[in-house]
Amino acid sequence: MKKNNIKSVYGDFQTPLELSTLIINLLLNKKINIDSILEPTCGLGNILLNAHIILNPKYSIGIEINNDYCSYIKNKKINNVCIIEDNIFEYLDNKDITSFFNINDNLLLIGNTPWVTNSYLSLFEMKNIPNKSNKISKLNGIDAIMGKSNFDVSEFIFRILIEKFYKYNFYFVFLCKTSVARKILKYLWDNNLGYKNAEIYNINSKQYFNVDVDACLFFIDFSQKKTNNECYVYKELNNTKISMVYGYNNN
């Protein structure tokens, strides 16, 4: 399989430095103090390294399946950045990803996970797909996802990360399809999982990734866990005016 085709199969849309800088500047404007960073699928590290250098945490950890990408980041030899070469789904299923972090730290979960579905990956017999026997979740919803013949890989990753780190003070900041962001919001609301605030910033996927997908930067502040059934939507990353509000009413 040609290199470009492999990248497409993995949902491998590397985040350009320009976009990663906009994301980090957004966090800077929020005056968020970060002690540690985790990027679950760090690729070439444009988000991870930019966040580490600018936000200045005590340490940052990236997980990546691609050996070439891992070597590329490691060769930069940036202090207090650890790269783990592993399949994120195997890691979530078999290892304690929270063991690296202090529960009292302000943790940043950030990144750009694959924009593909499990059935698409399965067509190419790829290894980076969730295990349908996964027994991580104690909340309603994961079983429903795993029982589907087709689901978004990023949605699976997001739900597991939120569940595993829910007791932590953390910020959730990911590029994803807007449809996935909406599903995660409904998942939080259906399971009474509180948060301080949630925001969706629309991005131009054609400009940054050369794909026509309704995409966004999805931000959730989990530093406080309180009932919240709203999400503010912005037209773009550098726009501070709310364009609309997503809400939830279980009646």
PDB file of C-alpha atoms in Angstrom, residues 30 166 181-200 218-234 242 244-250:
ATOM      1  CA  LYS A  30      -8.178  31.374  28.778  1.00  0.00           C
ATOM      2  CA  TYR A 166     -13.198  12.092  35.172  1.00  0.00           C
ATOM      3  CA  ALA A 181     -18.569  16.585  19.354  1.00  0.00           C
ATOM      4  CA  ARG A 182     -22.372  16.560  19.438  1.00  0.00           C
ATOM      5  CA  LYS A 183     -22.416  12.865  20.287  1.00  0.00           C
ATOM      6  CA  ILE A 184     -19.996  13.418  23.169  1.00  0.00           C
ATOM      7  CA  LEU A 185     -22.149  16.237  24.522  1.00  0.00           C
ATOM      8  CA  LYS A 186     -25.217  13.984  24.452  1.00  0.00           C
ATOM      9  CA  TYR A 187     -23.171  11.244  26.151  1.00  0.00           C
ATOM     10  CA  LEU A 188     -22.252  13.652  28.961  1.00  0.00           C
ATOM     11  CA  TRP A 189     -25.813  14.868  29.361  1.00  0.00           C
ATOM     12  CA  ASP A 190     -27.351  11.388  29.262  1.00  0.00           C
ATOM     13  CA  ASN A 191     -24.921  10.156  31.933  1.00  0.00           C
ATOM     14  CA  ASN A 192     -25.146  13.256  34.149  1.00  0.00           C
ATOM     15  CA  LEU A 193     -21.419  13.949  33.770  1.00  0.00           C
ATOM     16  CA  GLY A 194     -20.829  17.495  34.886  1.00  0.00           C
ATOM     17  CA  TYR A 195     -18.377  20.067  33.574  1.00  0.00           C
ATOM     18  CA  LYS A 196     -17.670  23.768  33.999  1.00  0.00           C
ATOM     19  CA  ASN A 197     -18.206  24.765  30.370  1.00  0.00           C
ATOM     20  CA  ALA A 198     -18.073  23.389  26.821  1.00  0.00           C
ATOM     21  CA  GLU A 199     -17.264  25.157  23.568  1.00  0.00           C
ATOM     22  CA  ILE A 200     -17.169  24.289  19.879  1.00  0.00           C
ATOM     23  CA  PHE A 218     -13.968  20.826  20.851  1.00  0.00           C
ATOM     24  CA  PHE A 219     -13.162  22.289  24.274  1.00  0.00           C
ATOM     25  CA  ILE A 220     -14.522  21.075  27.618  1.00  0.00           C
ATOM     26  CA  ASP A 221     -13.413  22.379  31.001  1.00  0.00           C
ATOM     27  CA  PHE A 222     -13.611  19.487  33.475  1.00  0.00           C
ATOM     28  CA  SER A 223     -11.806  21.390  36.235  1.00  0.00           C
ATOM     29  CA  GLN A 224     -15.183  21.616  37.954  1.00  0.00           C
ATOM     30  CA  LYS A 225     -17.933  18.991  37.807  1.00  0.00           C
ATOM     31  CA  LYS A 226     -21.296  20.698  37.897  1.00  0.00           C
ATOM     32  CA  THR A 227     -24.559  20.235  36.067  1.00  0.00           C
ATOM     33  CA  ASN A 228     -24.337  21.878  32.678  1.00  0.00           C
ATOM     34  CA  ASN A 229     -26.563  21.216  29.681  1.00  0.00           C
ATOM     35  CA  GLU A 230     -25.153  23.816  27.327  1.00  0.00           C
ATOM     36  CA  CYS A 231     -22.326  24.238  24.827  1.00  0.00           C
ATOM     37  CA  TYR A 232     -21.325  27.549  23.237  1.00  0.00           C
ATOM     38  CA  VAL A 233     -20.562  27.537  19.514  1.00  0.00           C
ATOM     39  CA  TYR A 234     -18.168  29.961  17.798  1.00  0.00           C
ATOM     40  CA  ILE A 242     -20.943  33.231  20.492  1.00  0.00           C
ATOM     41  CA  MET A 244     -25.236  29.800  18.881  1.00  0.00           C
ATOM     42  CA  VAL A 245     -25.798  27.574  21.900  1.00  0.00           C
ATOM     43  CA  TYR A 246     -26.396  23.826  21.937  1.00  0.00           C
ATOM     44  CA  GLY A 247     -28.670  22.767  24.763  1.00  0.00           C
ATOM     45  CA  TYR A 248     -30.246  19.707  26.298  1.00  0.00           C
ATOM     46  CA  ASN A 249     -33.697  19.144  27.767  1.00  0.00           C
ATOM     47  CA  ASN A 250     -34.522  15.612  28.874  1.00  0.00           C
TER      48      ASN A 250
END
